[in-house]
PDB file of C-alpha atoms in Angstrom:
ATOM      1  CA  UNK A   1      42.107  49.263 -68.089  1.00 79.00           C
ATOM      2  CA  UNK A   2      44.362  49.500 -64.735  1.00 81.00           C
ATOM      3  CA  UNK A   3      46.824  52.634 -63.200  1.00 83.00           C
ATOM      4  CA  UNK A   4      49.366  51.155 -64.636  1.00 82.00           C
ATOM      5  CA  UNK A   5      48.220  51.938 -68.367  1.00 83.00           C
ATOM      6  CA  UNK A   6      49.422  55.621 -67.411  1.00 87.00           C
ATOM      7  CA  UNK A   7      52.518  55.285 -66.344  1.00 88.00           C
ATOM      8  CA  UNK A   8      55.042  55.168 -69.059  1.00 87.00           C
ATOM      9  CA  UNK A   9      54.620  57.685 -71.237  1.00 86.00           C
ATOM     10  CA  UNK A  10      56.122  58.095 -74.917  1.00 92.00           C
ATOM     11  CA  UNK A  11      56.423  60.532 -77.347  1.00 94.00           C
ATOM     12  CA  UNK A  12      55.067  58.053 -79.822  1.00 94.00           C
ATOM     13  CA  UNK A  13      52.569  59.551 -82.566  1.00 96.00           C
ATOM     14  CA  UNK A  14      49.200  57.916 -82.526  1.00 96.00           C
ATOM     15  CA  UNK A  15      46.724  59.975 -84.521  1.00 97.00           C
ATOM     16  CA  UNK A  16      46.749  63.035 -86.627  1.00 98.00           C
ATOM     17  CA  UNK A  17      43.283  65.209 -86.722  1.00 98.00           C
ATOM     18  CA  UNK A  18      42.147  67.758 -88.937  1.00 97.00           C
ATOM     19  CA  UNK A  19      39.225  69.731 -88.245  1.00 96.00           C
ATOM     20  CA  UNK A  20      38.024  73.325 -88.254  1.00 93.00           C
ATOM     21  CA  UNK A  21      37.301  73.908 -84.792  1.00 90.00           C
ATOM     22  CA  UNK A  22      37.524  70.771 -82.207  1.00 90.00           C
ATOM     23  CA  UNK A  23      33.645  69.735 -81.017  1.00 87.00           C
ATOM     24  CA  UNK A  24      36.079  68.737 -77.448  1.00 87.00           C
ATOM     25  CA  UNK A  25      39.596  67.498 -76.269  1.00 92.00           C
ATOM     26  CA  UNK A  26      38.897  64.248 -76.133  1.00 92.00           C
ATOM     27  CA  UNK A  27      38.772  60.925 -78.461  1.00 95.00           C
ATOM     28  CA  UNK A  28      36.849  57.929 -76.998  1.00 94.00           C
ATOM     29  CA  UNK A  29      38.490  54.442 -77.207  1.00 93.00           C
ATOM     30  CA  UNK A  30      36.287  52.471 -75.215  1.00 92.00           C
ATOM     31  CA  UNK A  31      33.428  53.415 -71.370  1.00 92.00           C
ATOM     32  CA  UNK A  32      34.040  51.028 -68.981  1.00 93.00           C
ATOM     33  CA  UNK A  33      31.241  49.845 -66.308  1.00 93.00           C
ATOM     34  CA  UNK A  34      32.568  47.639 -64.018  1.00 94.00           C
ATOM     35  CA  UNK A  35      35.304  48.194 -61.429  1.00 94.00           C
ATOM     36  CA  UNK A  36      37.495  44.697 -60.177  1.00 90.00           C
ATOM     37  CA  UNK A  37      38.744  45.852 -56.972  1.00 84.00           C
ATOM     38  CA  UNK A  38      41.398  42.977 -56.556  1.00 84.00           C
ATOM     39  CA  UNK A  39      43.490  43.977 -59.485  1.00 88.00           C
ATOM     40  CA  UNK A  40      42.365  47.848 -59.218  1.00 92.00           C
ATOM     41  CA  UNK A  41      41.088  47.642 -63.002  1.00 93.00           C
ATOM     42  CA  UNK A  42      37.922  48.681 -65.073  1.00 95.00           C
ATOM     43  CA  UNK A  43      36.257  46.514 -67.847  1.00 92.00           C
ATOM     44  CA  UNK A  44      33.437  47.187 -70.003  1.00 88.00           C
ATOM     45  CA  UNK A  45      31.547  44.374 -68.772  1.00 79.00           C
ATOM     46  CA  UNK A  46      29.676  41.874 -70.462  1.00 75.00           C
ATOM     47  CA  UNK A  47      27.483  42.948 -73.116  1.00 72.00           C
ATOM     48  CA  UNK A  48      26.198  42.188 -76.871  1.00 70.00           C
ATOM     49  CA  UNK A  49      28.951  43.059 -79.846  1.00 70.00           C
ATOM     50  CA  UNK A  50      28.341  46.040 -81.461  1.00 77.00           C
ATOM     51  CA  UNK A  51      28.803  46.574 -85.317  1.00 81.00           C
ATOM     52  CA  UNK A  52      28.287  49.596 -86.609  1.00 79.00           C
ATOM     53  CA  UNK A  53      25.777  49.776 -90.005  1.00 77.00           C
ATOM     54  CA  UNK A  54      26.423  51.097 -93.013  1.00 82.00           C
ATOM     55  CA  UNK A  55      23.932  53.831 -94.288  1.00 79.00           C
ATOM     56  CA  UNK A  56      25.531  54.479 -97.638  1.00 80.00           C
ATOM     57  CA  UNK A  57      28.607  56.482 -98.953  1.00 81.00           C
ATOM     58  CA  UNK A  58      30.196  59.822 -98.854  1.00 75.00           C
ATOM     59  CA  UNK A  59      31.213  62.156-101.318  1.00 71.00           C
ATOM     60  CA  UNK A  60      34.708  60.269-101.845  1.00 75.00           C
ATOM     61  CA  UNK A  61      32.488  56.995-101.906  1.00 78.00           C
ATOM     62  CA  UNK A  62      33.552  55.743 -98.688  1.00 86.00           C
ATOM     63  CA  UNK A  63      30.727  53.556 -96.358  1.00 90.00           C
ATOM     64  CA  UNK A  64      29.319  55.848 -93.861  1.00 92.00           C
ATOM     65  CA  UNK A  65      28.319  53.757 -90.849  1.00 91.00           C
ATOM     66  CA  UNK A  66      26.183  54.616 -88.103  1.00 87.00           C
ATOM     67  CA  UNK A  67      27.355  53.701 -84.484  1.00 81.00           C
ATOM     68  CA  UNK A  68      25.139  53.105 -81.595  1.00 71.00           C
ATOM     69  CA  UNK A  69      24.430  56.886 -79.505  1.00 61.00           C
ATOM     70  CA  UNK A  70      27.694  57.388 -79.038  1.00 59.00           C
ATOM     71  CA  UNK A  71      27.376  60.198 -76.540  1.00 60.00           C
ATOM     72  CA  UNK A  72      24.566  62.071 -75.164  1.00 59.00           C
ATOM     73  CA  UNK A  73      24.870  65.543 -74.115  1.00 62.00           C
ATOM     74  CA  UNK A  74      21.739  67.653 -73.630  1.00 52.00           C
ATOM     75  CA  UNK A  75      23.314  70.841 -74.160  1.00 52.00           C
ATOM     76  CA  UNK A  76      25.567  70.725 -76.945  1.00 49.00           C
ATOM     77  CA  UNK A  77      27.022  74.132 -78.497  1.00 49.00           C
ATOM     78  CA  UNK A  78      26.438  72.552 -81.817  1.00 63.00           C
ATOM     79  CA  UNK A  79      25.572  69.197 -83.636  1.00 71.00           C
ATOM     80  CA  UNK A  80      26.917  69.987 -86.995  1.00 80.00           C
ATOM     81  CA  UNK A  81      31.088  69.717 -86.511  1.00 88.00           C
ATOM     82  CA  UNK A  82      33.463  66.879 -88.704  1.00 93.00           C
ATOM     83  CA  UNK A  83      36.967  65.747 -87.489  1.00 96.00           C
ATOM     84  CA  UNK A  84      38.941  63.834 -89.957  1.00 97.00           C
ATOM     85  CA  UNK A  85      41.318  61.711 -87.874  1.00 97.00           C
ATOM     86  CA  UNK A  86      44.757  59.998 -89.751  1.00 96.00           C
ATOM     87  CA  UNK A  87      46.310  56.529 -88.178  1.00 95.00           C
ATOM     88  CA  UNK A  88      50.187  57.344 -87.796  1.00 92.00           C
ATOM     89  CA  UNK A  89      50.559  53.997 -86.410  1.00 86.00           C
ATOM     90  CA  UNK A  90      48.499  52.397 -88.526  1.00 75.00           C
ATOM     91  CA  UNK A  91      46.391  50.006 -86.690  1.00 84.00           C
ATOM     92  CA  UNK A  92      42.997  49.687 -87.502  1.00 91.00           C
ATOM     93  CA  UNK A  93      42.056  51.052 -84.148  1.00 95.00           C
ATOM     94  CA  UNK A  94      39.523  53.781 -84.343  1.00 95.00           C
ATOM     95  CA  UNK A  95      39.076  56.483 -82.110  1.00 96.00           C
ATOM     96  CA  UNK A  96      36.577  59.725 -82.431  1.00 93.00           C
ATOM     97  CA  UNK A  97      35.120  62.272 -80.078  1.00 91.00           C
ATOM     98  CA  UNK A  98      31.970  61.937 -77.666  1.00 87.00           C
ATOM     99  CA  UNK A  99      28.889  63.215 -79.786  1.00 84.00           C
ATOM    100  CA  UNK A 100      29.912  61.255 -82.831  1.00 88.00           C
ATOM    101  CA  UNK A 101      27.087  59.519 -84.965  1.00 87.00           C
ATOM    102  CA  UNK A 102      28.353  58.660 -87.788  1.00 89.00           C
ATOM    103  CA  UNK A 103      31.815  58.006 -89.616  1.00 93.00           C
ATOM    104  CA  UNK A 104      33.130  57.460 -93.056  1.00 94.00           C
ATOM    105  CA  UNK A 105      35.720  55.040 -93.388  1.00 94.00           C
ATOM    106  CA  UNK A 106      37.326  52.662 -96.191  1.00 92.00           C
ATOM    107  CA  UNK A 107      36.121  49.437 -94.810  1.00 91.00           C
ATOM    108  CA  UNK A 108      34.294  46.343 -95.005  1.00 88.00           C
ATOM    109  CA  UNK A 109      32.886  46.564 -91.449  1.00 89.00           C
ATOM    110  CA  UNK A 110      33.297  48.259 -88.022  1.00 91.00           C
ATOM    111  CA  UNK A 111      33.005  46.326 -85.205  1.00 91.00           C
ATOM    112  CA  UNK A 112      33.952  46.384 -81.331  1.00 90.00           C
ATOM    113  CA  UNK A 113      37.117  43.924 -80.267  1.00 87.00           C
ATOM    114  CA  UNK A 114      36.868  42.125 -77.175  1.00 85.00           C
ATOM    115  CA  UNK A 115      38.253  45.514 -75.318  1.00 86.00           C
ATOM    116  CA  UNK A 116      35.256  46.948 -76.793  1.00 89.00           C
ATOM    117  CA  UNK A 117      37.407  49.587 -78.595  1.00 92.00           C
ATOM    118  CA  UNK A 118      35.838  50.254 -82.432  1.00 93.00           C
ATOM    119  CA  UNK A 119      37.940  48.844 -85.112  1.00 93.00           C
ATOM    120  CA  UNK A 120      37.343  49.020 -88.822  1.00 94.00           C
ATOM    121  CA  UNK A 121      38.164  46.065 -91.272  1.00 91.00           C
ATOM    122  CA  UNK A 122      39.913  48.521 -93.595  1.00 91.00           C
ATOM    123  CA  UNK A 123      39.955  47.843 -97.573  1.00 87.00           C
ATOM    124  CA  UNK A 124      42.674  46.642 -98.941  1.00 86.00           C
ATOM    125  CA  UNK A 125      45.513  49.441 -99.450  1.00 85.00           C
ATOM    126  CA  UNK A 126      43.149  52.013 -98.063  1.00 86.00           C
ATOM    127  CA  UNK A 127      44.644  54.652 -96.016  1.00 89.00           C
ATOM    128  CA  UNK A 128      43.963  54.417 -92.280  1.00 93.00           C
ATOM    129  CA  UNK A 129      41.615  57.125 -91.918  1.00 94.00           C
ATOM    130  CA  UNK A 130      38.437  58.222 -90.834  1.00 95.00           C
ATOM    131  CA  UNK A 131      35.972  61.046 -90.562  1.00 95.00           C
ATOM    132  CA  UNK A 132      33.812  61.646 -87.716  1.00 94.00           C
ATOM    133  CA  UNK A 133      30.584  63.878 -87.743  1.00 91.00           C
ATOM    134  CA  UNK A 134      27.962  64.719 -84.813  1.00 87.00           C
ATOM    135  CA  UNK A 135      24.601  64.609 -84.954  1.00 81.00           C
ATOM    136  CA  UNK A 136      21.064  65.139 -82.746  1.00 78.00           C
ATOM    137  CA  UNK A 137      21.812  63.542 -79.096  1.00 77.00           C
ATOM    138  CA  UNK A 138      19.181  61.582 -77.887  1.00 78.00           C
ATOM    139  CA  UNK A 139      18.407  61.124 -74.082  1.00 82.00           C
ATOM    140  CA  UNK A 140      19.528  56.920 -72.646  1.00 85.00           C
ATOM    141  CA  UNK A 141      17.701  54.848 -70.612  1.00 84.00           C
ATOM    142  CA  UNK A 142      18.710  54.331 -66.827  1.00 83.00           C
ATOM    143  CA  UNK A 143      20.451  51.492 -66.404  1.00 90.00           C
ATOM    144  CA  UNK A 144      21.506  50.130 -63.007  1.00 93.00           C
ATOM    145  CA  UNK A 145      24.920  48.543 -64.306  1.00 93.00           C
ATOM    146  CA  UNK A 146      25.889  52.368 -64.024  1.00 95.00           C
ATOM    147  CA  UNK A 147      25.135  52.160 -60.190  1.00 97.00           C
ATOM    148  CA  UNK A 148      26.964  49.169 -59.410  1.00 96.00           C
ATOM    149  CA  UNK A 149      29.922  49.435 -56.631  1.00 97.00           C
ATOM    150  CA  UNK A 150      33.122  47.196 -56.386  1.00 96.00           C
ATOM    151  CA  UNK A 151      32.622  44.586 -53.641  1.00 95.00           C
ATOM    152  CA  UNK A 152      35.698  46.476 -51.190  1.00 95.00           C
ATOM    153  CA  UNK A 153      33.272  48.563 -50.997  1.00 97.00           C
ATOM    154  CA  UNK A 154      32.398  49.772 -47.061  1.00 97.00           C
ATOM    155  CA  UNK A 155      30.861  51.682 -44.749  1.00 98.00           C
ATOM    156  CA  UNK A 156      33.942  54.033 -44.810  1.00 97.00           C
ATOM    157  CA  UNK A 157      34.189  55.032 -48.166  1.00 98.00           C
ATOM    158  CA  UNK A 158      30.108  55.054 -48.372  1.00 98.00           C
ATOM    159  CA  UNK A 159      30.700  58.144 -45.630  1.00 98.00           C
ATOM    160  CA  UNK A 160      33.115  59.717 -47.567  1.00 97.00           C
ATOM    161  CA  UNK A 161      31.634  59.797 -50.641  1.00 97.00           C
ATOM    162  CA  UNK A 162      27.914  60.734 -48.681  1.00 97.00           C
ATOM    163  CA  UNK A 163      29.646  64.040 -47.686  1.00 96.00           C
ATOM    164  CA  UNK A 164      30.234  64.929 -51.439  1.00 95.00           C
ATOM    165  CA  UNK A 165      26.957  64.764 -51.948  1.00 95.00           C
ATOM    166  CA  UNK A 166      24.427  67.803 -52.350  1.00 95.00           C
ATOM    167  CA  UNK A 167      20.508  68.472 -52.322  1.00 92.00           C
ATOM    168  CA  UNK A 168      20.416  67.868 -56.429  1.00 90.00           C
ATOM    169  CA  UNK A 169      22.490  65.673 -58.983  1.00 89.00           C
ATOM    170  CA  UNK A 170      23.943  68.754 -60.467  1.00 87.00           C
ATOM    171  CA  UNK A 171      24.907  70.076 -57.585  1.00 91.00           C
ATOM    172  CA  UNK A 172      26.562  66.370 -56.450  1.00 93.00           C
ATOM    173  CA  UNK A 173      28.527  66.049 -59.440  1.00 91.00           C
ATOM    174  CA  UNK A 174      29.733  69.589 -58.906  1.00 90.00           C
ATOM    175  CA  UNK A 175      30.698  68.931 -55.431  1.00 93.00           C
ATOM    176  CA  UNK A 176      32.879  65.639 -56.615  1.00 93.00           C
ATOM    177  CA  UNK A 177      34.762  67.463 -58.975  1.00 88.00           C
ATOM    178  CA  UNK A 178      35.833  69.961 -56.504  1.00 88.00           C
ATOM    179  CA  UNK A 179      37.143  67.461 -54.525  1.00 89.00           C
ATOM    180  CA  UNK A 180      39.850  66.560 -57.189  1.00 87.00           C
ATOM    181  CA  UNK A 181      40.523  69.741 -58.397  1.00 85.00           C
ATOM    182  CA  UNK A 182      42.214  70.730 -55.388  1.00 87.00           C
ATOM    183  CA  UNK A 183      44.654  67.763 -55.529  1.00 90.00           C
ATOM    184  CA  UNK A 184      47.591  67.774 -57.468  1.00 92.00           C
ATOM    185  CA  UNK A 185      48.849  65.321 -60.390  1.00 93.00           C
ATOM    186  CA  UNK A 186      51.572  63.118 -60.523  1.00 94.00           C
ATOM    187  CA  UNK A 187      52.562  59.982 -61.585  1.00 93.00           C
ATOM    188  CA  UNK A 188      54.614  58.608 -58.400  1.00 93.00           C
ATOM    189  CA  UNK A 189      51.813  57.346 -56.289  1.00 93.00           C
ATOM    190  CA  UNK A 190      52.824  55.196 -53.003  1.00 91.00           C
ATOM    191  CA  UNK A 191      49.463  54.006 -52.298  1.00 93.00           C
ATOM    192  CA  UNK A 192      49.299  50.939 -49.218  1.00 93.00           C
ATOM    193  CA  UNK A 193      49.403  48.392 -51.569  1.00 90.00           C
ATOM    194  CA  UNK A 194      46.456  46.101 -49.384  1.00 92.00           C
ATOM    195  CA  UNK A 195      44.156  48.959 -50.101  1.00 94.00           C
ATOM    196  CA  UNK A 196      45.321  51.320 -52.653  1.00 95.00           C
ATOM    197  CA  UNK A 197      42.161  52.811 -53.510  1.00 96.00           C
ATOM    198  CA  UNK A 198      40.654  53.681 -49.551  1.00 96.00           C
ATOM    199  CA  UNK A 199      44.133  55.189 -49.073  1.00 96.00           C
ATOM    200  CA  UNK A 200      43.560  57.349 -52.265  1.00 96.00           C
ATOM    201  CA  UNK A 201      39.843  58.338 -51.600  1.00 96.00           C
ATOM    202  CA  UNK A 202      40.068  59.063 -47.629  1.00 96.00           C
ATOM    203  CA  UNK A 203      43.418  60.572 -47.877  1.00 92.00           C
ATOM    204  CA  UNK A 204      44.276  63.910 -49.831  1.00 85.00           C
ATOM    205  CA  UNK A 205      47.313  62.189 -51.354  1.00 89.00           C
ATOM    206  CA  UNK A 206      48.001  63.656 -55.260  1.00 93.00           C
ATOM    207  CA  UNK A 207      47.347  60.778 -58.172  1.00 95.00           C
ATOM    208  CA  UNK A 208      46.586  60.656 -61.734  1.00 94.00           C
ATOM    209  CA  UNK A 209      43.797  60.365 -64.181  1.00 93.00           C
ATOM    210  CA  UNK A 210      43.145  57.053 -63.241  1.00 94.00           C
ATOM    211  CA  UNK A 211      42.360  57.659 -59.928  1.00 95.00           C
ATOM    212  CA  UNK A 212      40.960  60.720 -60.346  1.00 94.00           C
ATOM    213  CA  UNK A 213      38.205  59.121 -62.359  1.00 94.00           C
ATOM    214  CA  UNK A 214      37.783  56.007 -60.936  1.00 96.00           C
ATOM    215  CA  UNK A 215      37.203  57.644 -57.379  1.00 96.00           C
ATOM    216  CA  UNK A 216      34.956  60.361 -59.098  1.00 95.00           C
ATOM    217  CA  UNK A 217      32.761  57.685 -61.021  1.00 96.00           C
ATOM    218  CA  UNK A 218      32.335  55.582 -57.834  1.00 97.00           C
ATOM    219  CA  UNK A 219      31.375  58.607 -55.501  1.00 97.00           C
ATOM    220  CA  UNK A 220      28.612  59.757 -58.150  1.00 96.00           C
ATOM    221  CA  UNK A 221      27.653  55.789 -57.952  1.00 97.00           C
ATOM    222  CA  UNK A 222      27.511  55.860 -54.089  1.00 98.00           C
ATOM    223  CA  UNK A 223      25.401  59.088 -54.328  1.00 97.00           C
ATOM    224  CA  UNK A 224      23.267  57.389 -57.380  1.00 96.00           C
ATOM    225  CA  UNK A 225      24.351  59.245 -60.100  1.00 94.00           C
ATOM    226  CA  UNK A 226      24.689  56.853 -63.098  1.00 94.00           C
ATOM    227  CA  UNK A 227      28.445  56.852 -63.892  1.00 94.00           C
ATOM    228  CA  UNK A 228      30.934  55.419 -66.516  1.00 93.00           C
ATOM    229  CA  UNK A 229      34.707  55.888 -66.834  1.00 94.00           C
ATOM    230  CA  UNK A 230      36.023  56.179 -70.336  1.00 94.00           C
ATOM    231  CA  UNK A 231      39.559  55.665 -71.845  1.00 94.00           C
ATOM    232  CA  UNK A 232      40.942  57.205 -74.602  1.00 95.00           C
ATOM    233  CA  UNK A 233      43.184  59.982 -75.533  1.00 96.00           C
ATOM    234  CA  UNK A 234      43.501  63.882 -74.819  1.00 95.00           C
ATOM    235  CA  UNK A 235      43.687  66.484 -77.820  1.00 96.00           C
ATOM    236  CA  UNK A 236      46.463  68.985 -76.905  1.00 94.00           C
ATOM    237  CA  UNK A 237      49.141  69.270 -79.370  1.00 97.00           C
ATOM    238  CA  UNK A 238      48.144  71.928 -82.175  1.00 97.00           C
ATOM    239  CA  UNK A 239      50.705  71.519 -85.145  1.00 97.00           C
ATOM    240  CA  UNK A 240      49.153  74.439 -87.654  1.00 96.00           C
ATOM    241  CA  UNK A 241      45.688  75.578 -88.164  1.00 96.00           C
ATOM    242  CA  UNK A 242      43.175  72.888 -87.553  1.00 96.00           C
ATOM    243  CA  UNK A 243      45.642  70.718 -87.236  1.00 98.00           C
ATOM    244  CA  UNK A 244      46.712  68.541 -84.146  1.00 98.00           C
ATOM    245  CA  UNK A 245      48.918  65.515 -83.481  1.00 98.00           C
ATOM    246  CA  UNK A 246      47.731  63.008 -80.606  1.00 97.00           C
ATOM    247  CA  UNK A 247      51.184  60.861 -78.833  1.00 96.00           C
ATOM    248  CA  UNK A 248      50.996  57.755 -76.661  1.00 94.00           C
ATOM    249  CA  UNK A 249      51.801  60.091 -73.587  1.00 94.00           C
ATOM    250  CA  UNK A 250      48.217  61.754 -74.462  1.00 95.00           C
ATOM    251  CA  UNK A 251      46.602  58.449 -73.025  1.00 94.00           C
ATOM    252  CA  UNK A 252      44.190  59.207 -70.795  1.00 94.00           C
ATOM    253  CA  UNK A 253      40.982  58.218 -68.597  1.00 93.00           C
ATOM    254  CA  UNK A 254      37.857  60.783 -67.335  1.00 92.00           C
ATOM    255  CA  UNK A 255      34.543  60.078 -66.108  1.00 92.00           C
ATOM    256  CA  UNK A 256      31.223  60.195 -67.639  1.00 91.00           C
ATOM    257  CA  UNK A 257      27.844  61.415 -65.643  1.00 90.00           C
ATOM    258  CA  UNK A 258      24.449  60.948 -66.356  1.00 89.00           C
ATOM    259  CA  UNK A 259      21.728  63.653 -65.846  1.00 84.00           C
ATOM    260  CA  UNK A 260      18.516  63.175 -64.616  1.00 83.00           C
ATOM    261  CA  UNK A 261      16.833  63.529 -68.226  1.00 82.00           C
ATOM    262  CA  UNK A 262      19.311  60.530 -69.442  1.00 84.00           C
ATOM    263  CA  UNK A 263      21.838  62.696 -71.279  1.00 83.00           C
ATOM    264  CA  UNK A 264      25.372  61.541 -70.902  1.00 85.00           C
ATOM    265  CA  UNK A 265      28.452  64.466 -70.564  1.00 83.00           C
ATOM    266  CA  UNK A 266      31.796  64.219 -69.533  1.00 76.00           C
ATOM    267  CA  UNK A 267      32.588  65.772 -65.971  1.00 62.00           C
ATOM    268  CA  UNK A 268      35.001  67.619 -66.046  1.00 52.00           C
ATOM    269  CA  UNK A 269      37.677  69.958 -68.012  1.00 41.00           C
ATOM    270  CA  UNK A 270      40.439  68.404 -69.969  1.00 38.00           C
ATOM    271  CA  UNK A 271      43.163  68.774 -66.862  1.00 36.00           C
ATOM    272  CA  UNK A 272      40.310  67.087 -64.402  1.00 39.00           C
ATOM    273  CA  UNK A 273      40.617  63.329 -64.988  1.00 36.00           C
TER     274      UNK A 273
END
């Protein structure tokens, strides 16, 4: 993922979701880890594929499978919710919310690409569809790929992102959220092109979601808060009751913090990253 992912935006349909209250705004494609500072991109590193395992069927005999923790939040309103979410473009790219545990599909197998975005092997003239459902969050272990810096790096943006920091890790991640919330958004960014990102985290220029959460996960990093940043899309368009329709131009990037008890949560409201 790189700033340039954002930056032509189209009306384009992607999903459609049906659900009877939303558990969030936002649909997870893939959490990145590790930031390559000469092309200004994110990747999700190198780690085992993932396949998610079937635990049996539904009520409309579809395979429920059971993906890895998918999101850890320590205080959840409520475990219980179910989004079913329709392919317009079918692909068999499949997105759901942070929390999700499980999700019953029409398919063979679900398994990460090389993006590490979840993709089902969808039976043959099955509709491309899916239905999420939470579950009980578990706490993660601390990992130190979470903590890792890009190598421009420096003693300069180490200062700068120092100053965010407060006496606690709440209190940090509160601070570095304020710091973006007082910028404003837009898409024409004239960054100095030999150092795009010190010009964007010393300065007070405006930017987009991708800088936004690319200079919020690093400053949590720099003050050791275990950080991710995730891609996916943004849930605003409501078509009818519990209905909503998700469009290319709903592409979108935030950061994910860890607590000090493990549990994962976003950072941030749905106009913050």
């Amino acid at each position: 993922l790189d700033h340039r992912a954002f930056l032509t935006p189209s009306m384009r349909p992607v999903l459609r979701i049906q659900a009877d209250v939303l558990p969030g705004p936002y649909l997870v494609g893939n959490r990145m880890v590790t930031m390559n500072g000469s092309s200004m991109s994110w990747d999700a590193g190198k780690q085992a594929p993932l396949r998610g395992e079937s635990s049996g069927t539904d009520a409309t005999e579809r395979p429920i499978f059971t993906v890895p923790n998918h999101h850890f939040s320590g205080d959840s309103v409520r475990d219980d919710w179910w989004m079913k979410i329709n392919s317009v473009r079918w692909d068999r790219l499949v997105f759901f919310p942070p929390g999700t545990h499980r999700i019953g599909v029409s398919a063979q197998h679900l398994v990460q690409n090389q993006h590490r975005v979840w993709k089902a092997e969808f039976d043959t003239n099955a509709r491309k569809e899916w239905l999420a459902s939470g579950g009980v969050s578990r706490p993660d272990n601390a990992d130190r790929k979470y903590l890792q810096l890009p190598t421009f790096w420096d003693e300069k943006l180490q200062t700068k992102a120092l100053s965010m920091g407060r006496e606690n890790r709440e209190k940090t991640v509160a601070a570095i959220l304020a710091e973006y919330y007082r910028r404003g958004y837009t898409l024409e960014v004239e960054f100095n092109a030999r150092r795009p990102f010190h010009d964007f985290f010393l300065g007070e220029s405006p930017a987009y979601c991708f800088w936004f959460a690319t200079g919020a996960a690093l400053a949590l990093r720099a003050n050791d808060v275990p950080a991710r940043l995730v891609s996916g899309y943004l849930i605003t368009e409501r078509i009818g009751p519990g209905q909503w329709l998700v469009r290319e131009r709903d592409a979108h990037s935030w950061v994910e913090g860890q607590g000090q008890h493990g549990f994962w949560d976003t950072t941030g409201p749905p106009g913050f990253a």
